[in-house]
Amino acid sequence: MQTVTILGATGSIGCSTLDVILRHPADYRVFAITGNTQVEQLIKQAQKCTPRYVVLADDSHYVAACDYAKQYQVTAEILCGAKALEEVASAPEVDAVMAAIVGAAGLLPTLAAVKAGKKVLLANKEALVMSGALFIEAANQSGAELLPIDSEHNAIFQCLPSDFEYGQLQKSGISKILLTGSGGPFRERALSSFGNITIDEASTHPNWSMGRKITIDSATMMNKGLEFIEACWLFGASADDIDVVIHPQSIIHSMVQYVDGSVIAQLGNPDMRTPIAYGLAHPSRINAGVKPLDFSNMKDFSFHTPCFERYPNLKLAIDACRAGQAATTWLNAANEIAVSHFLKGNIEFCDIAYVNESTLNAMPVVDVTSIQQIVEQDELARVAAESVVKVKVAC
Ligand code: NDP
Ligand code: MG
């Protein structure tokens, strides 16, 4: 029996995690679930999985949560705030933590789980992109087990040799990590019409159903850029070790190429319950409720190289990865600001890359060596990105 905390339970990954857990009541017990704005859903989830704690990001929905708890006869203790999020991620009773809060808001609770030496199921890629070396160092010090939930990284993890040592790609005979991506909804759209892309068009992914922010990141391919950085940190790879490959069908979730010419790929239907179940049960396998692939009906597979003119955010992210920690912290913060303004209709789709690049250009030369500095740089980058947006909107 594993005791699990789900950070970001009301989101797309959080819901899929609960779906898998509830299929195996004898193997998993939920200690705490957390949410932010979707309070009724959070309480309904608590009714199903009977956690000890329900945690809200802040106290603005506390009264509503108590009312819903009464209505749905939920007896879990309701807590609020950043400290409570960290506490339920690091409590001694907890074995595993699903880190599925979106964006920088997930950094501190995820780190709390890492520092407490938990098994951390990492979906919140932004936390790792923001804090890279410090995050990995914290895991090494505490003995936390990091299990990648992002489908690509989960696939790579599954394709690595069992004796793989962090950062030792050559020693394992690995010549490349091949990070696949669908190319998003605008893979074939005429570049000349990118100026007309609507919020609805960018919010519709061809293969995956996900939260709002990652769906926009997938349309700009910033998601693949963040994943590029994430892969470097998770496997101790350098930027030269990774190639991005467009695979529109999203059936292959990533591959590892070896020096003898072999390529090992992980395949499956595009359903996040597969990597979630893998992370929960590792090193065993459990039923995830995912349909098996039907090879008799499989359409053609295709692959191509991404074009940076179409996906400027991908290039920005790869360049930031090479530039170092401060650049990836700044890029992540700028992108969160840019995407939120795009979703509010304040800027256009192409402005996301403009805001990201202009913000990075304003970055001071700085060495980040502590989490406090990471948080400070994240805040500075947000201020810089907001001023870029302000000027853009005024034009
Ligand atoms: P969603 O937007 O669907 O869910 C985000 C979750 O975080 C919700 O529970 C939300 O609460 C909570 N949340 C939002 N803001 C805050 C905050 N300030 N403080 C505390 N909690 C907050 O996102 P996804 O589930 O799609 O993604 C979650 C993470 O997983 C992201 O980092 C994403 O990149 C990664 N990921 C997602 C994949 C997917 O298929 N969805 C695939 C691979 C990675 P509420 O809803 O109550 O407001
Ligand atoms: Mg992914």
Coordinates of C-alpha atoms and ligand atoms in Angstrom, one line a residue:
M1 CA 0.0 0.0 0.0
Q2 CA 1.5 3.4 -1.1
T3 CA 0.3 6.6 0.4
V4 CA 0.1 9.4 -2.2
T5 CA -0.3 13.2 -2.2
I6 CA -1.6 14.7 -5.4
L7 CA -0.5 18.3 -6.0
G8 CA -2.8 19.8 -8.6
A9 CA -5.5 17.1 -8.3
T10 CA -8.1 19.2 -10.1
G11 CA -6.1 19.5 -13.3
S12 CA -5.8 17.3 -16.3
I13 CA -2.9 15.2 -14.8
G14 CA -4.4 15.3 -11.3
C15 CA -7.7 13.8 -12.6
S16 CA -5.9 11.1 -14.6
T17 CA -3.9 10.3 -11.5
L18 CA -7.0 9.8 -9.4
D19 CA -8.5 7.7 -12.2
V20 CA -5.5 5.3 -12.1
I21 CA -5.4 5.3 -8.3
L22 CA -9.1 4.5 -7.9
R23 CA -8.7 1.5 -10.1
H24 CA -6.3 0.0 -7.5
P25 CA -7.9 0.7 -4.0
A26 CA -5.9 -2.1 -2.4
D27 CA -2.6 -0.6 -3.5
Y28 CA -2.9 3.2 -3.1
R29 CA -4.3 5.4 -0.4
V30 CA -4.6 9.2 -0.9
F31 CA -3.1 11.3 1.8
A32 CA -3.9 14.8 0.4
I33 CA -5.2 16.4 -2.7
T34 CA -4.7 20.0 -3.6
G35 CA -6.3 22.5 -5.9
N36 CA -6.6 26.2 -6.6
T37 CA -9.9 27.5 -8.1
Q38 CA -12.0 24.4 -8.9
V39 CA -13.2 24.0 -5.3
E40 CA -16.4 22.0 -5.9
Q41 CA -14.5 19.5 -8.1
L42 CA -11.8 19.2 -5.4
I43 CA -14.3 18.4 -2.7
K44 CA -16.1 15.9 -5.0
Q45 CA -12.7 14.3 -5.6
A46 CA -12.3 14.1 -1.8
Q47 CA -15.6 12.4 -1.5
K48 CA -14.3 9.7 -3.9
C49 CA -10.8 9.2 -2.6
T50 CA -11.3 10.1 1.1
P51 CA -7.9 11.9 1.7
R52 CA -6.9 13.1 5.2
Y53 CA -6.3 16.6 3.9
V54 CA -7.7 18.9 1.1
V55 CA -5.4 21.8 0.5
L56 CA -6.2 25.1 -1.3
A57 CA -3.5 27.3 -2.7
D58 CA -4.7 30.2 -0.6
D59 CA -7.7 31.1 1.6
S60 CA -9.8 32.9 -1.0
H61 CA -12.0 29.8 -1.5
Y62 CA -11.8 28.4 2.0
V63 CA -15.4 29.2 3.0
A64 CA -16.8 27.8 -0.3
A65 CA -14.7 24.7 0.3
C66 CA -16.2 24.2 3.8
D67 CA -19.7 24.7 2.4
Y68 CA -19.1 22.1 -0.3
A69 CA -17.5 19.7 2.2
K70 CA -20.7 19.9 4.3
Q71 CA -22.8 19.4 1.2
Y72 CA -20.8 16.3 0.0
Q73 CA -20.2 15.0 3.5
V74 CA -16.5 15.2 3.2
T75 CA -14.7 15.0 6.6
A76 CA -11.1 15.7 5.4
E77 CA -9.3 18.6 7.1
I78 CA -9.2 21.7 4.8
L79 CA -6.0 23.6 4.8
C80 CA -4.8 26.6 2.8
G81 CA -1.6 28.3 1.7
A82 CA 1.9 27.7 0.5
K83 CA 3.1 26.2 3.8
A84 CA 0.2 23.6 3.8
L85 CA 1.1 22.6 0.2
E86 CA 4.7 22.0 1.3
E87 CA 3.6 20.1 4.4
V88 CA 1.3 17.6 2.6
A89 CA 4.1 17.1 0.0
S90 CA 6.7 16.2 2.7
A91 CA 4.6 14.6 5.5
P92 CA 6.3 11.5 7.0
E93 CA 3.2 9.3 6.1
V94 CA 3.6 10.1 2.4
D95 CA 5.4 7.6 0.1
A96 CA 4.8 9.2 -3.3
V97 CA 3.9 12.7 -4.5
M98 CA 2.4 13.5 -7.9
A99 CA 3.7 16.9 -8.8
A100 CA 1.0 18.2 -11.1
I101 CA 0.6 21.9 -10.3
V102 CA 1.1 23.9 -13.4
G103 CA 3.9 26.4 -13.8
A104 CA 6.2 28.1 -11.3
A105 CA 3.5 27.8 -8.5
G106 CA 4.6 24.1 -8.3
L107 CA 8.2 24.8 -7.6
L108 CA 8.2 25.0 -3.8
P109 CA 5.8 22.2 -3.0
T110 CA 7.5 19.9 -5.5
L111 CA 10.9 20.8 -4.0
A112 CA 9.5 20.1 -0.5
A113 CA 8.7 16.5 -1.7
V114 CA 12.1 16.2 -3.2
K115 CA 13.9 17.4 -0.1
A116 CA 11.9 15.0 2.0
G117 CA 13.2 12.1 -0.1
K118 CA 9.8 11.1 -1.5
K119 CA 9.1 9.2 -4.7
V120 CA 8.3 12.2 -6.9
L121 CA 6.2 11.7 -10.0
L122 CA 7.2 14.7 -11.9
A123 CA 4.7 16.2 -14.3
N124 CA 5.4 19.9 -13.4
K125 CA 8.2 20.4 -15.9
E126 CA 8.4 24.1 -15.2
A127 CA 9.8 23.4 -11.6
L128 CA 12.7 21.6 -13.1
V129 CA 13.3 24.1 -15.9
M130 CA 13.4 26.9 -13.4
S131 CA 15.7 25.3 -10.9
G132 CA 17.6 22.5 -12.8
A133 CA 20.9 21.8 -11.0
L134 CA 19.5 22.8 -7.5
F135 CA 16.5 20.5 -8.0
I136 CA 18.7 17.5 -9.0
E137 CA 21.1 18.2 -6.2
A138 CA 18.3 18.2 -3.7
A139 CA 17.1 14.9 -5.0
N140 CA 20.6 13.4 -4.8
Q141 CA 21.0 14.7 -1.2
S142 CA 17.7 13.4 0.0
G143 CA 17.6 10.2 -2.0
A144 CA 14.3 11.2 -3.6
E145 CA 13.4 9.0 -6.6
L146 CA 12.4 11.1 -9.6
L147 CA 10.0 9.4 -12.0
P148 CA 9.3 11.4 -15.2
I149 CA 5.6 11.6 -16.0
D150 CA 5.9 13.8 -19.0
S151 CA 5.1 11.2 -21.7
E152 CA 8.3 11.8 -23.6
H153 CA 10.6 11.6 -20.6
N154 CA 8.7 8.6 -19.3
A155 CA 9.3 7.0 -22.7
I156 CA 13.0 7.8 -22.6
F157 CA 13.2 6.5 -19.1
Q158 CA 11.7 3.2 -20.3
C159 CA 14.1 3.0 -23.2
L160 CA 17.3 3.5 -21.2
P161 CA 19.3 0.5 -20.1
S162 CA 18.6 -0.7 -16.6
D163 CA 22.1 0.1 -15.4
F164 CA 22.0 3.7 -16.8
E165 CA 23.9 6.1 -14.7
Y166 CA 22.9 9.8 -14.6
G167 CA 24.8 11.7 -17.2
Q168 CA 26.7 8.6 -18.5
L169 CA 25.1 8.5 -22.0
Q170 CA 28.3 7.4 -23.8
K171 CA 29.1 4.8 -21.3
S172 CA 25.7 3.2 -22.0
G173 CA 26.2 3.3 -25.7
I174 CA 23.7 6.0 -26.3
S175 CA 24.2 8.2 -29.3
K176 CA 21.1 10.4 -29.2
I177 CA 17.9 11.0 -27.2
L178 CA 15.1 11.5 -29.8
L179 CA 12.5 13.7 -28.2
T180 CA 9.3 13.4 -30.3
G181 CA 6.5 16.0 -30.6
S182 CA 3.4 16.1 -32.7
G183 CA 4.1 19.6 -34.0
G184 CA 0.8 20.9 -32.6
P185 CA -2.3 22.2 -34.4
F186 CA -0.3 24.6 -36.7
R187 CA 2.2 22.1 -38.1
E188 CA 0.8 22.6 -41.6
R189 CA -0.8 26.0 -41.4
A190 CA 0.5 28.7 -43.8
L191 CA 3.0 30.9 -41.9
S192 CA 1.4 33.9 -43.6
S193 CA -1.8 33.2 -41.6
F194 CA -0.2 32.9 -38.1
G195 CA -1.3 36.4 -37.4
N196 CA -4.9 35.3 -37.4
I197 CA -4.6 32.4 -35.0
T198 CA -7.4 32.5 -32.5
I199 CA -7.4 31.4 -28.8
D200 CA -9.8 28.6 -29.7
E201 CA -7.6 27.3 -32.5
A202 CA -4.5 27.4 -30.3
S203 CA -6.4 25.7 -27.5
T204 CA -7.3 22.6 -29.5
H205 CA -4.5 20.0 -29.6
P206 CA -4.8 17.3 -32.4
N207 CA -3.9 14.3 -30.2
W208 CA -3.8 15.2 -26.5
S209 CA -6.3 16.5 -24.0
M210 CA -4.4 18.7 -21.5
G211 CA -4.6 21.8 -19.3
R212 CA -4.9 25.3 -20.9
K213 CA -1.3 26.5 -20.5
I214 CA 0.4 23.3 -21.8
T215 CA -2.0 23.2 -24.7
I216 CA -0.9 26.7 -25.8
D217 CA 2.8 25.7 -25.1
S218 CA 2.2 22.8 -27.5
A219 CA 0.8 25.0 -30.2
T220 CA 3.9 27.3 -30.0
M221 CA 6.2 24.3 -29.3
M222 CA 7.5 26.0 -26.2
N223 CA 6.3 22.8 -24.6
K224 CA 8.9 20.9 -26.6
G225 CA 11.5 23.5 -25.7
L226 CA 10.7 23.1 -22.0
E227 CA 10.9 19.4 -22.4
F228 CA 14.3 19.7 -24.1
I229 CA 15.6 21.5 -21.0
E230 CA 13.7 19.0 -18.8
A231 CA 15.4 16.0 -20.6
C232 CA 18.9 17.5 -20.1
W233 CA 18.3 17.7 -16.3
L234 CA 16.5 14.4 -15.9
F235 CA 19.1 12.3 -17.7
G236 CA 22.2 14.5 -17.3
A237 CA 22.3 15.0 -21.0
S238 CA 23.8 17.9 -22.9
A239 CA 21.9 19.9 -25.6
D240 CA 24.0 18.1 -28.2
D241 CA 22.7 14.7 -27.0
I242 CA 19.1 15.5 -27.9
D243 CA 17.3 15.9 -31.2
V244 CA 13.7 17.0 -31.5
V245 CA 11.7 14.9 -34.0
I246 CA 8.2 15.8 -35.2
H247 CA 6.0 12.8 -35.2
P248 CA 2.4 14.0 -35.9
Q249 CA 0.7 10.8 -34.8
S250 CA 1.9 10.9 -31.2
I251 CA 2.1 7.1 -31.0
I252 CA 5.8 7.0 -30.4
H253 CA 6.4 9.0 -27.2
S254 CA 10.2 9.3 -27.7
M255 CA 13.2 7.1 -28.5
V256 CA 16.8 6.4 -27.5
Q257 CA 19.3 5.7 -30.3
Y258 CA 22.3 3.5 -29.5
V259 CA 25.8 3.5 -31.1
D260 CA 25.2 0.0 -32.7
G261 CA 22.4 1.5 -34.8
S262 CA 19.5 0.3 -32.6
V263 CA 16.7 2.6 -31.8
I264 CA 14.5 1.8 -28.8
A265 CA 11.1 3.5 -28.8
Q266 CA 8.2 3.5 -26.4
L267 CA 4.7 3.4 -28.0
G268 CA 1.2 3.7 -26.8
N269 CA -2.1 5.6 -27.3
P270 CA -1.8 9.3 -26.3
D271 CA -3.2 8.9 -22.8
M272 CA -1.3 10.3 -19.8
R273 CA -2.7 7.4 -17.6
T274 CA 0.1 5.2 -19.1
P275 CA 3.1 7.2 -17.8
I276 CA 1.2 8.0 -14.5
A277 CA 0.5 4.2 -13.9
Y278 CA 4.2 3.5 -14.8
G279 CA 5.3 6.1 -12.2
L280 CA 3.0 4.9 -9.5
A281 CA 3.8 1.2 -9.9
H282 CA 7.5 1.4 -10.9
P283 CA 9.2 -1.0 -11.2
S284 CA 6.0 -3.1 -11.6
R285 CA 3.2 -2.5 -14.1
I286 CA -0.5 -1.9 -13.4
N287 CA -3.6 -1.6 -15.4
A288 CA -4.0 2.1 -16.4
G289 CA -7.4 1.8 -18.1
V290 CA -5.7 2.7 -21.4
K291 CA -6.8 1.0 -24.6
P292 CA -4.0 -1.1 -26.2
L293 CA -2.7 0.0 -29.6
D294 CA -4.5 -1.6 -32.5
F295 CA -1.8 -2.3 -35.0
S296 CA -4.3 -3.6 -37.6
N297 CA -5.7 -0.1 -37.8
M298 CA -2.5 1.9 -37.3
K299 CA -2.1 4.8 -39.8
D300 CA 1.3 5.6 -41.3
F301 CA 4.0 6.9 -39.1
S302 CA 5.8 10.0 -40.3
F303 CA 8.8 12.0 -39.0
H304 CA 10.4 15.3 -39.8
T305 CA 12.7 18.0 -38.5
P306 CA 11.1 21.0 -36.8
C307 CA 11.4 24.3 -38.6
F308 CA 12.5 27.1 -36.3
E309 CA 10.7 29.7 -38.4
R310 CA 7.4 28.0 -37.6
Y311 CA 8.4 27.3 -34.0
P312 CA 10.6 30.2 -32.8
N313 CA 9.9 29.3 -29.1
L314 CA 11.6 26.0 -29.6
K315 CA 14.7 27.7 -30.7
L316 CA 14.6 30.2 -27.9
A317 CA 14.3 27.3 -25.4
I318 CA 17.2 25.3 -26.9
D319 CA 19.4 28.5 -26.9
A320 CA 18.4 29.2 -23.3
C321 CA 19.3 25.6 -22.4
R322 CA 22.8 26.2 -23.8
A323 CA 23.0 29.6 -22.1
G324 CA 22.4 28.2 -18.6
Q325 CA 20.2 28.4 -15.5
A326 CA 19.3 32.0 -15.4
A327 CA 18.2 32.0 -19.0
T328 CA 15.8 29.0 -18.5
T329 CA 14.4 30.6 -15.4
W330 CA 13.7 33.8 -17.3
L331 CA 12.3 32.1 -20.3
N332 CA 9.9 30.0 -18.2
A333 CA 8.7 33.1 -16.4
A334 CA 8.3 35.1 -19.6
N335 CA 6.4 32.4 -21.2
E336 CA 4.0 32.0 -18.3
I337 CA 3.2 35.8 -18.6
A338 CA 3.0 35.7 -22.4
V339 CA 0.6 32.7 -22.4
S340 CA -1.6 34.2 -19.8
H341 CA -1.9 37.4 -21.8
F342 CA -2.6 35.5 -25.0
L343 CA -5.4 33.6 -23.2
K344 CA -6.9 36.8 -22.0
G345 CA -6.9 38.1 -25.6
N346 CA -4.3 40.9 -24.8
I347 CA -1.7 39.8 -27.3
E348 CA -1.6 37.7 -30.5
F349 CA -0.3 34.2 -30.9
C350 CA 3.0 35.4 -32.5
D351 CA 3.5 37.9 -29.7
I352 CA 4.2 35.0 -27.3
A353 CA 7.7 34.4 -29.0
Y354 CA 8.2 38.2 -29.2
V355 CA 7.6 38.6 -25.4
N356 CA 9.8 35.6 -24.6
E357 CA 12.7 36.9 -26.7
S358 CA 12.4 40.5 -25.6
T359 CA 12.3 39.4 -22.0
L360 CA 15.4 37.2 -22.4
N361 CA 17.2 40.2 -24.0
A362 CA 16.5 42.2 -20.8
M363 CA 18.1 39.5 -18.6
P364 CA 21.0 40.7 -16.5
V365 CA 24.2 38.7 -16.3
V366 CA 23.6 36.7 -13.1
D367 CA 24.7 33.5 -11.4
V368 CA 21.9 31.6 -9.6
T369 CA 23.1 29.4 -6.9
S370 CA 20.1 29.1 -4.5
I371 CA 16.4 28.5 -4.7
Q372 CA 15.9 32.0 -3.2
Q373 CA 17.8 33.5 -6.1
I374 CA 15.7 31.4 -8.5
V375 CA 12.5 32.8 -7.0
E376 CA 13.9 36.3 -7.2
Q377 CA 14.9 35.9 -10.9
D378 CA 11.5 34.4 -11.7
E379 CA 9.9 37.5 -10.2
L380 CA 12.2 39.9 -12.0
A381 CA 11.6 38.1 -15.3
R382 CA 7.8 38.4 -14.8
V383 CA 8.1 42.2 -14.2
A384 CA 10.3 42.5 -17.4
A385 CA 7.8 40.4 -19.4
E386 CA 4.9 42.4 -18.1
S387 CA 6.6 45.6 -19.4
V388 CA 7.2 44.1 -22.8
V389 CA 3.5 43.2 -23.0
K390 CA 2.5 46.7 -21.9
V391 CA 4.6 48.3 -24.7
K392 CA 3.3 45.7 -27.2
V393 CA -0.4 46.4 -26.2
A394 CA 0.2 50.2 -26.4
C395 CA 1.6 50.0 -29.9
Ligands
NDP1 P1 -4.1 22.0 -15.5 O1 -4.1 23.4 -15.8 O2 -5.1 21.1 -16.0 O3 -4.0 21.8 -13.9 C1 -3.2 22.6 -13.1 C2 -3.4 22.2 -11.6 O4 -2.6 23.1 -10.8 C3 -4.8 22.4 -11.1 O5 -5.1 21.5 -10.1 C4 -4.8 23.8 -10.6 O6 -5.9 24.1 -9.7 C5 -3.5 23.9 -9.9 N1 -3.0 25.2 -9.8 C6 -3.0 26.2 -10.8 N2 -2.4 27.3 -10.3 C7 -2.0 27.1 -9.0 C8 -1.4 27.8 -8.0 N3 -1.1 29.1 -8.2 N4 -1.1 27.2 -6.8 C9 -1.5 25.9 -6.6 N5 -2.1 25.2 -7.5 C10 -2.4 25.7 -8.7 O7 -2.6 21.5 -15.9 P2 -2.1 20.1 -16.4 O8 -2.7 19.0 -15.5 O9 -2.4 20.0 -17.9 O10 -0.6 20.2 -16.2 C11 0.0 20.1 -14.9 C12 1.5 20.0 -15.1 O11 1.8 18.8 -15.8 C13 2.1 21.1 -16.0 O12 3.4 21.5 -15.5 C14 2.3 20.5 -17.3 O13 3.3 21.0 -18.1 C15 2.6 19.1 -16.9 N6 2.2 18.1 -17.9 C16 0.9 18.0 -18.3 C17 0.5 17.0 -19.3 C18 -0.9 16.8 -19.7 O14 -1.2 16.0 -20.5 N7 -1.9 17.6 -19.2 C19 1.5 16.2 -20.0 C20 2.8 16.4 -19.5 C21 3.2 17.3 -18.5 P3 -7.4 24.5 -10.1 O15 -7.7 23.7 -11.4 O16 -8.2 24.1 -9.0 O17 -7.4 26.0 -10.4
MG2 MG 5.2 16.0 -22.9

